[in-house]
GROMACS .gro file of N, CA and C in nm:
model
  312
    1MET      N    1  11.707  15.162   8.248
    1MET     CA    2  11.823  15.103   8.313
    1MET      C    3  11.826  14.954   8.281
    2GLU      N    4  11.941  14.903   8.241
    2GLU     CA    5  11.956  14.763   8.206
    2GLU      C    6  11.976  14.679   8.332
    3PRO      N    7  11.918  14.557   8.333
    3PRO     CA    8  11.938  14.471   8.450
    3PRO      C    9  12.082  14.424   8.460
    4GLU      N   10  12.124  14.392   8.582
    4GLU     CA   11  12.258  14.338   8.602
    4GLU      C   12  12.267  14.202   8.534
    5ARG      N   13  12.385  14.169   8.489
    5ARG     CA   14  12.408  14.039   8.425
    5ARG      C   15  12.365  13.928   8.519
    6GLY      N   16  12.289  13.833   8.467
    6GLY     CA   17  12.245  13.720   8.547
    6GLY      C   18  12.116  13.744   8.622
    7LEU      N   19  12.064  13.863   8.616
    7LEU     CA   20  11.943  13.897   8.690
    7LEU      C   21  11.822  13.877   8.600
    8LEU      N   22  11.717  13.816   8.654
    8LEU     CA   23  11.592  13.799   8.581
    8LEU      C   24  11.479  13.863   8.659
    9GLU      N   25  11.405  13.949   8.591
    9GLU     CA   26  11.284  14.006   8.649
    9GLU      C   27  11.166  13.941   8.581
   10VAL      N   28  11.069  13.898   8.663
   10VAL     CA   29  10.949  13.834   8.611
   10VAL      C   30  10.827  13.907   8.666
   11HIS      N   31  10.737  13.943   8.575
   11HIS     CA   32  10.610  14.003   8.614
   11HIS      C   33  10.500  13.917   8.554
   12ARG      N   34  10.407  13.870   8.638
   12ARG     CA   35  10.300  13.784   8.590
   12ARG      C   36  10.166  13.846   8.621
   13ARG      N   37  10.082  13.849   8.520
   13ARG     CA   38   9.943  13.891   8.535
   13ARG      C   39   9.858  13.782   8.472
   14GLY      N   40   9.806  13.694   8.555
   14GLY     CA   41   9.729  13.582   8.503
   14GLY      C   42   9.816  13.492   8.417
   15ALA      N   43   9.777  13.478   8.290
   15ALA     CA   44   9.849  13.389   8.199
   15ALA      C   45   9.955  13.463   8.118
   16LEU      N   46   9.982  13.589   8.149
   16LEU     CA   47  10.086  13.667   8.080
   16LEU      C   48  10.207  13.680   8.172
   17VAL      N   49  10.322  13.633   8.122
   17VAL     CA   50  10.446  13.640   8.198
   17VAL      C   51  10.543  13.726   8.117
   18THR      N   52  10.591  13.834   8.179
   18THR     CA   53  10.685  13.925   8.113
   18THR      C   54  10.822  13.910   8.178
   19LEU      N   55  10.924  13.891   8.093
   19LEU     CA   56  11.059  13.867   8.141
   19LEU      C   57  11.154  13.978   8.098
   20THR      N   58  11.246  14.013   8.189
   20THR     CA   59  11.350  14.109   8.159
   20THR      C   60  11.480  14.054   8.216
   21GLY      N   61  11.585  14.054   8.137
   21GLY     CA   62  11.716  14.007   8.184
   21GLY      C   63  11.758  13.879   8.117
   22GLU      N   64  11.801  13.780   8.197
   22GLU     CA   65  11.857  13.657   8.145
   22GLU      C   66  11.795  13.535   8.213
   23VAL      N   67  11.771  13.432   8.133
   23VAL     CA   68  11.730  13.303   8.189
   23VAL      C   69  11.847  13.208   8.171
   24ASP      N   70  11.904  13.167   8.283
   24ASP     CA   71  12.014  13.074   8.281
   24ASP      C   72  11.993  12.973   8.393
   25LEU      N   73  12.093  12.896   8.425
   25LEU     CA   74  12.080  12.792   8.526
   25LEU      C   75  12.037  12.848   8.661
   26THR      N   76  12.083  12.968   8.695
   26THR     CA   77  12.051  13.026   8.825
   26THR      C   78  11.912  13.089   8.831
   27THR      N   79  11.852  13.118   8.717
   27THR     CA   80  11.721  13.185   8.717
   27THR      C   81  11.609  13.101   8.656
   28SER      N   82  11.642  12.983   8.605
   28SER     CA   83  11.539  12.902   8.538
   28SER      C   84  11.432  12.851   8.634
   29ASP      N   85  11.466  12.829   8.761
   29ASP     CA   86  11.365  12.786   8.858
   29ASP      C   87  11.258  12.894   8.880
   30LEU      N   88  11.300  13.019   8.879
   30LEU     CA   89  11.205  13.130   8.890
   30LEU      C   90  11.109  13.129   8.772
   31LEU      N   91  11.162  13.110   8.652
   31LEU     CA   92  11.078  13.102   8.533
   31LEU      C   93  10.982  12.984   8.543
   32ARG      N   94  11.032  12.870   8.586
   32ARG     CA   95  10.950  12.750   8.601
   32ARG      C   96  10.833  12.775   8.696
   33THR      N   97  10.861  12.837   8.809
   33THR     CA   98  10.757  12.866   8.908
   33THR      C   99  10.650  12.958   8.851
   34GLU      N  100  10.692  13.064   8.785
   34GLU     CA  101  10.596  13.160   8.730
   34GLU      C  102  10.513  13.101   8.617
   35LEU      N  103  10.574  13.019   8.533
   35LEU     CA  104  10.499  12.956   8.425
   35LEU      C  105  10.402  12.851   8.479
   36THR      N  106  10.440  12.781   8.583
   36THR     CA  107  10.349  12.685   8.647
   36THR      C  108  10.227  12.757   8.702
   37LEU      N  109  10.249  12.870   8.766
   37LEU     CA  110  10.137  12.949   8.820
   37LEU      C  111  10.049  13.003   8.707
   38ALA      N  112  10.111  13.049   8.599
   38ALA     CA  113  10.035  13.101   8.485
   38ALA      C  114   9.949  12.990   8.423
   39CYS      N  115  10.003  12.871   8.413
   39CYS     CA  116   9.927  12.757   8.359
   39CYS      C  117   9.807  12.724   8.448
   40ALA      N  118   9.828  12.732   8.578
   40ALA     CA  119   9.722  12.698   8.673
   40ALA      C  120   9.612  12.803   8.677
   41GLU      N  121   9.645  12.928   8.648
   41GLU     CA  122   9.549  13.038   8.658
   41GLU      C  123   9.466  13.057   8.532
   42SER      N  124   9.497  12.986   8.426
   42SER     CA  125   9.427  13.006   8.299
   42SER      C  126   9.393  12.872   8.237
   43GLU      N  127   9.280  12.869   8.169
   43GLU     CA  128   9.244  12.750   8.093
   43GLU      C  129   9.276  12.767   7.946
   44GLY      N  130   9.330  12.885   7.909
   44GLY     CA  131   9.364  12.914   7.770
   44GLY      C  132   9.514  12.917   7.751
   45ASP      N  133   9.554  12.996   7.652
   45ASP     CA  134   9.696  13.010   7.620
   45ASP      C  135   9.774  13.073   7.735
   46VAL      N  136   9.901  13.038   7.743
   46VAL     CA  137   9.995  13.105   7.832
   46VAL      C  138  10.087  13.186   7.741
   47VAL      N  139  10.103  13.313   7.773
   47VAL     CA  140  10.179  13.405   7.689
   47VAL      C  141  10.302  13.452   7.765
   48VAL      N  142  10.418  13.442   7.699
   48VAL     CA  143  10.544  13.489   7.758
   48VAL      C  144  10.599  13.600   7.671
   49ASP      N  145  10.619  13.717   7.730
   49ASP     CA  146  10.675  13.831   7.659
   49ASP      C  147  10.825  13.835   7.684
   50PHE      N  148  10.901  13.806   7.577
   50PHE     CA  149  11.047  13.800   7.584
   50PHE      C  150  11.114  13.928   7.534
   51ALA      N  151  11.039  14.033   7.509
   51ALA     CA  152  11.096  14.154   7.449
   51ALA      C  153  11.212  14.210   7.531
   52GLY      N  154  11.209  14.194   7.661
   52GLY     CA  155  11.316  14.247   7.746
   52GLY      C  156  11.421  14.145   7.784
   53LEU      N  157  11.416  14.026   7.723
   53LEU     CA  158  11.511  13.922   7.756
   53LEU      C  159  11.636  13.937   7.671
   54THR      N  160  11.753  13.926   7.734
   54THR     CA  161  11.879  13.939   7.663
   54THR      C  162  11.950  13.807   7.641
   55PHE      N  163  11.906  13.702   7.712
   55PHE     CA  164  11.970  13.571   7.699
   55PHE      C  165  11.877  13.463   7.749
   56ILE      N  166  11.877  13.348   7.682
   56ILE     CA  167  11.812  13.228   7.734
   56ILE      C  168  11.904  13.110   7.708
   57GLY      N  169  11.935  13.039   7.814
   57GLY     CA  170  12.022  12.922   7.803
   57GLY      C  171  11.942  12.795   7.792
   58SER      N  172  12.012  12.683   7.788
   58SER     CA  173  11.945  12.554   7.770
   58SER      C  174  11.851  12.522   7.884
   59SER      N  175  11.883  12.567   8.005
   59SER     CA  176  11.792  12.541   8.118
   59SER      C  177  11.661  12.617   8.100
   60GLY      N  178  11.666  12.736   8.044
   60GLY     CA  179  11.544  12.812   8.016
   60GLY      C  180  11.462  12.749   7.905
   61LEU      N  181  11.531  12.700   7.802
   61LEU     CA  182  11.462  12.631   7.694
   61LEU      C  183  11.395  12.504   7.745
   62HIS      N  184  11.461  12.436   7.837
   62HIS     CA  185  11.403  12.316   7.897
   62HIS      C  186  11.273  12.351   7.971
   63VAL      N  187  11.271  12.464   8.040
   63VAL     CA  188  11.149  12.508   8.109
   63VAL      C  189  11.037  12.534   8.008
   64LEU      N  190  11.070  12.594   7.894
   64LEU     CA  191  10.969  12.617   7.790
   64LEU      C  192  10.913  12.485   7.739
   65ILE      N  193  10.999  12.387   7.719
   65ILE     CA  194  10.954  12.255   7.673
   65ILE      C  195  10.867  12.188   7.778
   66GLU      N  196  10.907  12.195   7.904
   66GLU     CA  197  10.825  12.139   8.013
   66GLU      C  198  10.687  12.204   8.014
   67THR      N  199  10.685  12.335   7.998
   67THR     CA  200  10.559  12.409   8.001
   67THR      C  201  10.470  12.371   7.884
   68ALA      N  202  10.528  12.364   7.764
   68ALA     CA  203  10.451  12.326   7.645
   68ALA      C  204  10.393  12.186   7.663
   69THR      N  205  10.470  12.096   7.719
   69THR     CA  206  10.423  11.960   7.742
   69THR      C  207  10.308  11.959   7.842
   70ALA      N  208  10.322  12.036   7.950
   70ALA     CA  209  10.217  12.042   8.053
   70ALA      C  210  10.089  12.105   7.999
   71LEU      N  211  10.101  12.196   7.903
   71LEU     CA  212   9.984  12.263   7.848
   71LEU      C  213   9.900  12.173   7.758
   72GLY      N  214   9.957  12.067   7.706
   72GLY     CA  215   9.882  11.977   7.620
   72GLY      C  216   9.837  12.046   7.492
   73GLU      N  217   9.706  12.059   7.474
   73GLU     CA  218   9.649  12.122   7.355
   73GLU      C  219   9.653  12.275   7.362
   74ARG      N  220   9.670  12.329   7.481
   74ARG     CA  221   9.678  12.475   7.496
   74ARG      C  222   9.811  12.523   7.439
   75ARG      N  223   9.817  12.652   7.401
   75ARG     CA  224   9.938  12.705   7.338
   75ARG      C  225  10.026  12.780   7.437
   76LEU      N  226  10.155  12.774   7.411
   76LEU     CA  227  10.254  12.858   7.478
   76LEU      C  228  10.297  12.960   7.373
   77VAL      N  229  10.253  13.083   7.388
   77VAL     CA  230  10.277  13.188   7.290
   77VAL      C  231  10.396  13.272   7.337
   78LEU      N  232  10.499  13.280   7.253
   78LEU     CA  233  10.621  13.354   7.284
   78LEU      C  234  10.621  13.484   7.205
   79LEU      N  235  10.617  13.596   7.275
   79LEU     CA  236  10.613  13.728   7.212
   79LEU      C  237  10.750  13.795   7.217
   80GLY      N  238  10.773  13.885   7.124
   80GLY     CA  239  10.889  13.972   7.133
   80GLY      C  240  11.000  13.942   7.036
   81GLY      N  241  10.995  13.825   6.973
   81GLY     CA  242  11.100  13.794   6.875
   81GLY      C  243  11.238  13.797   6.938
   82GLY      N  244  11.332  13.854   6.868
   82GLY     CA  245  11.468  13.869   6.917
   82GLY      C  246  11.539  13.738   6.940
   83TRP      N  247  11.622  13.737   7.042
   83TRP     CA  248  11.710  13.626   7.075
   83TRP      C  249  11.633  13.496   7.094
   84VAL      N  250  11.525  13.501   7.171
   84VAL     CA  251  11.450  13.380   7.202
   84VAL      C  252  11.388  13.321   7.076
   85ALA      N  253  11.327  13.404   6.994
   85ALA     CA  254  11.266  13.356   6.869
   85ALA      C  255  11.372  13.292   6.781
   86TYR      N  256  11.488  13.352   6.775
   86TYR     CA  257  11.598  13.298   6.694
   86TYR      C  258  11.637  13.157   6.743
   87VAL      N  259  11.655  13.144   6.873
   87VAL     CA  260  11.698  13.015   6.929
   87VAL      C  261  11.587  12.910   6.913
   88VAL      N  262  11.463  12.947   6.941
   88VAL     CA  263  11.351  12.853   6.928
   88VAL      C  264  11.338  12.806   6.784
   89ASP      N  265  11.348  12.900   6.690
   89ASP     CA  266  11.340  12.863   6.548
   89ASP      C  267  11.460  12.778   6.506
   90LEU      N  268  11.579  12.816   6.551
   90LEU     CA  269  11.701  12.743   6.516
   90LEU      C  270  11.694  12.597   6.560
   91LEU      N  271  11.641  12.575   6.678
   91LEU     CA  272  11.632  12.440   6.732
   91LEU      C  273  11.510  12.363   6.682
   92GLY      N  274  11.422  12.430   6.610
   92GLY     CA  275  11.304  12.364   6.557
   92GLY      C  276  11.202  12.325   6.662
   93LEU      N  277  11.199  12.399   6.772
   93LEU     CA  278  11.107  12.363   6.880
   93LEU      C  279  10.961  12.373   6.839
   94THR      N  280  10.929  12.465   6.749
   94THR     CA  281  10.790  12.478   6.706
   94THR      C  282  10.747  12.361   6.618
   95LEU      N  283  10.842  12.292   6.559
   95LEU     CA  284  10.810  12.171   6.482
   95LEU      C  285  10.789  12.052   6.575
   96GLU      N  286  10.873  12.042   6.673
   96GLU     CA  287  10.865  11.932   6.770
   96GLU      C  288  10.747  11.950   6.866
   97PHE      N  289  10.717  12.075   6.900
   97PHE     CA  290  10.608  12.108   6.993
   97PHE      C  291  10.516  12.208   6.923
   98PRO      N  292  10.417  12.159   6.850
   98PRO     CA  293  10.332  12.249   6.770
   98PRO      C  294  10.252  12.350   6.853
   99ASN      N  295  10.241  12.327   6.983
   99ASN     CA  296  10.169  12.424   7.066
   99ASN      C  297  10.259  12.540   7.114
  100ILE      N  298  10.387  12.540   7.073
  100ILE     CA  299  10.473  12.656   7.095
  100ILE      C  300  10.459  12.745   6.972
  101VAL      N  301  10.415  12.867   6.995
  101VAL     CA  302  10.392  12.962   6.886
  101VAL      C  303  10.481  13.083   6.910
  102VAL      N  304  10.562  13.117   6.810
  102VAL     CA  305  10.647  13.236   6.819
  102VAL      C  306  10.579  13.347   6.742
  103ASP      N  307  10.546  13.454   6.813
  103ASP     CA  308  10.481  13.570   6.752
  103ASP      C  309  10.584  13.683   6.744
  104HIS      N  310  10.641  13.701   6.624
  104HIS     CA  311  10.744  13.802   6.604
  104HIS      C  312  10.678  13.936   6.606
   0.00000   0.00000   0.00000
């Protein structure tokens, strides 16, 4: 079953955050909260599985940048390819933030 438009489901297990639905202005705070908790619970990489994500807006991308900055030398690993990988690559975020890794 597909999520309703505008709905974001987040499941976190330690440093792994799995997303389903859309990240936009109304759901980016939820993403921010979960990524902050994932960063605090792990001393290693934080992994975000975007395989079930259908949209990410600029507010969601801003959360990814905030998270990468907060991680310092640790990596923010983005799994699942698709829409998010396309946007991240298009904007050159992996060049600007070398600790953002897109794993297609």
